[in-house]
Each structure stands twice: as structure tokens, then as C-alpha cells.
Amino acid sequence: MQLIKPPRLLPGDTIGLVTPAGQVSKAAIDKAIANTEALGFQVKLGRHLEEVHGNYAGPWQHRLDDLHGMFGDPDVKAIWTIRGGSGAMQLLPHLDYALMRRHPKILVGYSDITALHVAIHRHAGLVTFHGPVGMSTLSDYSTGHLLDVLMRPEDEYTIPMALDNSRKAFDEPGHEHYALRTVVPGVATGRLTGGNLALVSALAGTPYAADIRDALLFLEEVNEEPYRVDRMLMQLNLNQPFRAAAGIMLGIFEGCGPAGDGPSLTLDETTDQHLRPLAIPAVTGWSFGHIRHQFTLPMGIRARMDTRRQTLTLLEPAVR
């Protein structure tokens, strides 16, 4: 399917706030509004933001209506998910992919929003953006890269890793997983695809699965023990062998170390089992995931990862 790039954001544009997955509090909505306005944009709220249906932000039909409504609203230039959580997969069979192709718009979020990114890329060909959610506590690093990618398209745009993350690895005990590690050195070029490991692995083998062939596969996770990380990586590898990718980037797996006193591999030992045998470049600890200092990854855009320079370079604009 031909790749579709959404129009770039302009100062003062209206951004629609939606909750396609987990429920949100009034405080989270207020924070998302404040973040949007602080970046110089106007806000439009989804009709069903404050609904609660179990742990979801209302029934799937209402969450879907808000998302479709923002795509169809000519005043809304971008769509920002307030949080991830769970439940975005419920929307996939019901998404109006033709609507998204007719009215391409920026869609930003991460974590459970991975399900939307992967499905929309596969069935609509629309470039969406794995980046901060509306309720994120934004840093200068994450804000700068978000706005550069969405507002200032360049033929090549190089993203260095966040120094604050590297400092955390050395200065704060228990945060060694923030360190940049090259598992297999090299330079690789491919389309960007991936997101949250639990979601990417859950979609494997379905009509909404990510296609990792010749791609730069990026994965991140939070609060999963090493044996669970291993299981999810195994599921992905069994469905589409990692060796078919051009390169693999693991972000920061926050809270994914061994729990308790029982026997366990470390997180690094777990991921290295999958990465070291590969003949493709592979890294861990890159600056994306459930962290404050994260860069934005446009799904489907060609990029180059360089393990020596520890940089990711977007090789084409993500917006038009």
C-alpha cells in the first residue's frame, strides 16, 4: 500500500485529544490540555473522554466514535492520545481505514496505542507517530524531537540519544537498563515499525501484525519480568524470524528486571539470547519507551540506525 504522509502541524493548529484505550482521570485530561496549549496549539476534546467502562475509557464504540470524529473534523489537524493503558486492540476490526486515507492526520501516542499504529500502517498506509502521550511529563528532549518531526520536515533528520538517560544509568543504582548497549555492531537501513513489545507480539499472526521484513524493528516494554520478555520475543521470532529485519532497536525496558528472590536471567541476558545470534545490527537502551526523555518514531518512514554513532537518522520527511 502506498505510504501516505499527513500534513505538517502549524503553530496555532487545533489538536484533538482522545482516549482510545484505558480510562483517564480529570487530572490527566487537564494535564493533556495544559501540555497542548503550552506547545502553542488549540485543543478540541473528544466527546467521551471521561467515560469509564471497567478499566477502559468507555465502551469501544464510544472510543471509536471519538477517534473517527477527529479524523473527519476539518478543524482538527492532529490527534493526540491522552494515555495508553489497554483496550486499543478492541478498535482494530472496526477502524475506518478508508476515512484515514481520505483525511490523513497526525496521530501520536505510545504503549497500548501501538495497536493503532501497527494496524493503521498496515491497512491505511498512513504514517503515524510513536511518541509521548498527552498526559506525559514532557522534557526539552522529547518536546524538541516531537515538534521537529511534526512541524519541520527535513530530507534527513538525525536523532542522538538522550544524555539524561545515559547519566541515569551511571548515577542512579538500579537504572543500568538506561545504558546504551551495542549487542551487534553495524549500520542498517529500513522502514520503521514496532512499538510496545506486548502489543507487537499479541498482534503477531493476525491480520494486523507488523511486517518486520527488511524493517528497523523497534521495541520497548514496561513492568514485565525477564521470562515474560523472553516469551514475547520468542512469539515474535517464531512468527517472523528476527533475522528477516534490517536491524533491531530495543528502547528502555522500564521495570523489567527480575522480581523477588527466585532464579532468573537478567534483562540483558534475556534480550541477548535473541539478539546476539543475529547477523544484523542490534542495540538496547535507546531513548524511547515508558520514560520521560523519549524521541518520536514515525511508523513506515525509512531510517538508518548507526550503532557506532548511537544515532537514528530519518531519511525522508514524515509529514508534508
PDB file of N, CA and C in Angstrom, residues 1-7 71 79 97 99-107 116-129 298-301 318 320:
ATOM      1  N   MET A   1       0.842  -1.196   0.000  1.00  0.00           N
ATOM      2  CA  MET A   1       0.000   0.000   0.000  1.00  0.00           C
ATOM      3  C   MET A   1       0.876   1.245   0.000  1.00  0.00           C
ATOM      4  N   GLN A   2       0.501   2.228  -0.829  1.00  0.00           N
ATOM      5  CA  GLN A   2       1.279   3.458  -0.915  1.00  0.00           C
ATOM      6  C   GLN A   2       1.253   4.206   0.410  1.00  0.00           C
ATOM      7  N   LEU A   3       2.425   4.650   0.845  1.00  0.00           N
ATOM      8  CA  LEU A   3       2.539   5.376   2.102  1.00  0.00           C
ATOM      9  C   LEU A   3       1.927   6.765   1.964  1.00  0.00           C
ATOM     10  N   ILE A   4       1.136   7.155   2.961  1.00  0.00           N
ATOM     11  CA  ILE A   4       0.515   8.474   2.988  1.00  0.00           C
ATOM     12  C   ILE A   4       1.087   9.254   4.164  1.00  0.00           C
ATOM     13  N   LYS A   5       1.582  10.453   3.891  1.00  0.00           N
ATOM     14  CA  LYS A   5       2.116  11.311   4.945  1.00  0.00           C
ATOM     15  C   LYS A   5       1.091  12.397   5.273  1.00  0.00           C
ATOM     16  N   PRO A   6       0.817  12.623   6.554  1.00  0.00           N
ATOM     17  CA  PRO A   6      -0.150  13.650   6.923  1.00  0.00           C
ATOM     18  C   PRO A   6       0.434  15.048   6.750  1.00  0.00           C
ATOM     19  N   PRO A   7      -0.424  16.073   6.624  1.00  0.00           N
ATOM     20  CA  PRO A   7       0.078  17.450   6.569  1.00  0.00           C
ATOM     21  C   PRO A   7       0.799  17.814   7.865  1.00  0.00           C
ATOM     22  N   PHE A  71     -10.710  12.374  12.993  1.00  0.00           N
ATOM     23  CA  PHE A  71     -10.224  12.235  11.619  1.00  0.00           C
ATOM     24  C   PHE A  71     -11.140  12.965  10.641  1.00  0.00           C
ATOM     25  N   ILE A  79      -4.110  14.444  16.100  1.00  0.00           N
ATOM     26  CA  ILE A  79      -4.829  13.709  17.139  1.00  0.00           C
ATOM     27  C   ILE A  79      -3.799  13.200  18.146  1.00  0.00           C
ATOM     28  N   TYR A  97     -10.458   2.582   7.858  1.00  0.00           N
ATOM     29  CA  TYR A  97      -9.159   2.864   7.252  1.00  0.00           C
ATOM     30  C   TYR A  97      -9.306   3.749   6.009  1.00  0.00           C
ATOM     31  N   LEU A  99     -11.466   6.175   5.705  1.00  0.00           N
ATOM     32  CA  LEU A  99     -11.592   7.534   6.244  1.00  0.00           C
ATOM     33  C   LEU A  99     -10.219   8.122   6.514  1.00  0.00           C
ATOM     34  N   MET A 100      -9.320   7.328   7.073  1.00  0.00           N
ATOM     35  CA  MET A 100      -7.977   7.814   7.405  1.00  0.00           C
ATOM     36  C   MET A 100      -7.184   8.117   6.148  1.00  0.00           C
ATOM     37  N   ARG A 101      -7.401   7.373   5.095  1.00  0.00           N
ATOM     38  CA  ARG A 101      -6.713   7.663   3.835  1.00  0.00           C
ATOM     39  C   ARG A 101      -7.279   8.929   3.180  1.00  0.00           C
ATOM     40  N   ARG A 102      -8.577   9.145   3.331  1.00  0.00           N
ATOM     41  CA  ARG A 102      -9.192  10.358   2.758  1.00  0.00           C
ATOM     42  C   ARG A 102      -8.812  11.602   3.536  1.00  0.00           C
ATOM     43  N   HIS A 103      -8.658  11.453   4.838  1.00  0.00           N
ATOM     44  CA  HIS A 103      -8.362  12.609   5.704  1.00  0.00           C
ATOM     45  C   HIS A 103      -7.134  12.293   6.564  1.00  0.00           C
ATOM     46  N   PRO A 104      -5.967  12.169   5.954  1.00  0.00           N
ATOM     47  CA  PRO A 104      -4.773  11.805   6.729  1.00  0.00           C
ATOM     48  C   PRO A 104      -4.409  12.873   7.747  1.00  0.00           C
ATOM     49  N   LYS A 105      -4.175  12.433   8.978  1.00  0.00           N
ATOM     50  CA  LYS A 105      -3.809  13.359  10.050  1.00  0.00           C
ATOM     51  C   LYS A 105      -2.760  12.714  10.933  1.00  0.00           C
ATOM     52  N   ILE A 106      -2.033  13.568  11.625  1.00  0.00           N
ATOM     53  CA  ILE A 106      -1.044  13.116  12.599  1.00  0.00           C
ATOM     54  C   ILE A 106      -1.754  12.427  13.761  1.00  0.00           C
ATOM     55  N   LEU A 107      -1.280  11.248  14.139  1.00  0.00           N
ATOM     56  CA  LEU A 107      -1.756  10.539  15.322  1.00  0.00           C
ATOM     57  C   LEU A 107      -0.533  10.198  16.169  1.00  0.00           C
ATOM     58  N   LEU A 116      -2.899   0.651  17.405  1.00  0.00           N
ATOM     59  CA  LEU A 116      -3.415   1.538  16.362  1.00  0.00           C
ATOM     60  C   LEU A 116      -2.338   1.834  15.325  1.00  0.00           C
ATOM     61  N   HIS A 117      -1.134   2.134  15.788  1.00  0.00           N
ATOM     62  CA  HIS A 117      -0.044   2.445  14.860  1.00  0.00           C
ATOM     63  C   HIS A 117       0.179   1.306  13.863  1.00  0.00           C
ATOM     64  N   VAL A 118       0.297   0.094  14.374  1.00  0.00           N
ATOM     65  CA  VAL A 118       0.624  -1.037  13.514  1.00  0.00           C
ATOM     66  C   VAL A 118      -0.521  -1.327  12.546  1.00  0.00           C
ATOM     67  N   ALA A 119      -1.756  -1.315  13.048  1.00  0.00           N
ATOM     68  CA  ALA A 119      -2.904  -1.617  12.195  1.00  0.00           C
ATOM     69  C   ALA A 119      -3.133  -0.542  11.142  1.00  0.00           C
ATOM     70  N   ILE A 120      -3.019   0.718  11.537  1.00  0.00           N
ATOM     71  CA  ILE A 120      -3.234   1.817  10.591  1.00  0.00           C
ATOM     72  C   ILE A 120      -2.153   1.821   9.524  1.00  0.00           C
ATOM     73  N   HIS A 121      -0.919   1.543   9.918  1.00  0.00           N
ATOM     74  CA  HIS A 121       0.148   1.483   8.914  1.00  0.00           C
ATOM     75  C   HIS A 121      -0.123   0.370   7.909  1.00  0.00           C
ATOM     76  N   ARG A 122      -0.568  -0.776   8.400  1.00  0.00           N
ATOM     77  CA  ARG A 122      -0.767  -1.915   7.510  1.00  0.00           C
ATOM     78  C   ARG A 122      -1.988  -1.743   6.605  1.00  0.00           C
ATOM     79  N   HIS A 123      -3.080  -1.197   7.131  1.00  0.00           N
ATOM     80  CA  HIS A 123      -4.339  -1.185   6.376  1.00  0.00           C
ATOM     81  C   HIS A 123      -4.712   0.170   5.783  1.00  0.00           C
ATOM     82  N   ALA A 124      -4.061   1.234   6.245  1.00  0.00           N
ATOM     83  CA  ALA A 124      -4.319   2.545   5.654  1.00  0.00           C
ATOM     84  C   ALA A 124      -3.079   3.131   4.997  1.00  0.00           C
ATOM     85  N   GLY A 125      -1.889   2.643   5.378  1.00  0.00           N
ATOM     86  CA  GLY A 125      -0.655   3.182   4.816  1.00  0.00           C
ATOM     87  C   GLY A 125      -0.328   4.569   5.331  1.00  0.00           C
ATOM     88  N   LEU A 126      -0.990   4.978   6.409  1.00  0.00           N
ATOM     89  CA  LEU A 126      -0.779   6.318   6.963  1.00  0.00           C
ATOM     90  C   LEU A 126       0.384   6.314   7.944  1.00  0.00           C
ATOM     91  N   VAL A 127       1.274   7.302   7.805  1.00  0.00           N
ATOM     92  CA  VAL A 127       2.356   7.480   8.766  1.00  0.00           C
ATOM     93  C   VAL A 127       1.770   8.005  10.074  1.00  0.00           C
ATOM     94  N   THR A 128       1.951   7.256  11.160  1.00  0.00           N
ATOM     95  CA  THR A 128       1.569   7.714  12.491  1.00  0.00           C
ATOM     96  C   THR A 128       2.824   7.789  13.351  1.00  0.00           C
ATOM     97  N   PHE A 129       2.698   8.250  14.584  1.00  0.00           N
ATOM     98  CA  PHE A 129       3.885   8.650  15.340  1.00  0.00           C
ATOM     99  C   PHE A 129       3.904   8.035  16.740  1.00  0.00           C
ATOM    100  N   PRO A 298       8.397   7.891  13.522  1.00  0.00           N
ATOM    101  CA  PRO A 298       7.307   7.849  12.545  1.00  0.00           C
ATOM    102  C   PRO A 298       7.208   6.465  11.898  1.00  0.00           C
ATOM    103  N   MET A 299       6.062   5.827  12.063  1.00  0.00           N
ATOM    104  CA  MET A 299       5.864   4.480  11.524  1.00  0.00           C
ATOM    105  C   MET A 299       5.880   4.489  10.009  1.00  0.00           C
ATOM    106  N   GLY A 300       6.697   3.601   9.425  1.00  0.00           N
ATOM    107  CA  GLY A 300       6.740   3.433   7.980  1.00  0.00           C
ATOM    108  C   GLY A 300       7.768   4.263   7.265  1.00  0.00           C
ATOM    109  N   ILE A 301       8.409   5.206   7.971  1.00  0.00           N
ATOM    110  CA  ILE A 301       9.407   6.078   7.349  1.00  0.00           C
ATOM    111  C   ILE A 301      10.756   5.346   7.273  1.00  0.00           C
ATOM    112  N   ALA A 318       8.543  12.997   7.493  1.00  0.00           N
ATOM    113  CA  ALA A 318       7.398  12.192   7.943  1.00  0.00           C
ATOM    114  C   ALA A 318       6.075  12.883   7.685  1.00  0.00           C
ATOM    115  N   ARG A 320       4.083  16.257   5.258  1.00  0.00           N
ATOM    116  CA  ARG A 320       4.243  17.020   4.018  1.00  0.00           C
ATOM    117  C   ARG A 320       3.814  18.464   4.204  1.00  0.00           C
TER     118      ARG A 320
END
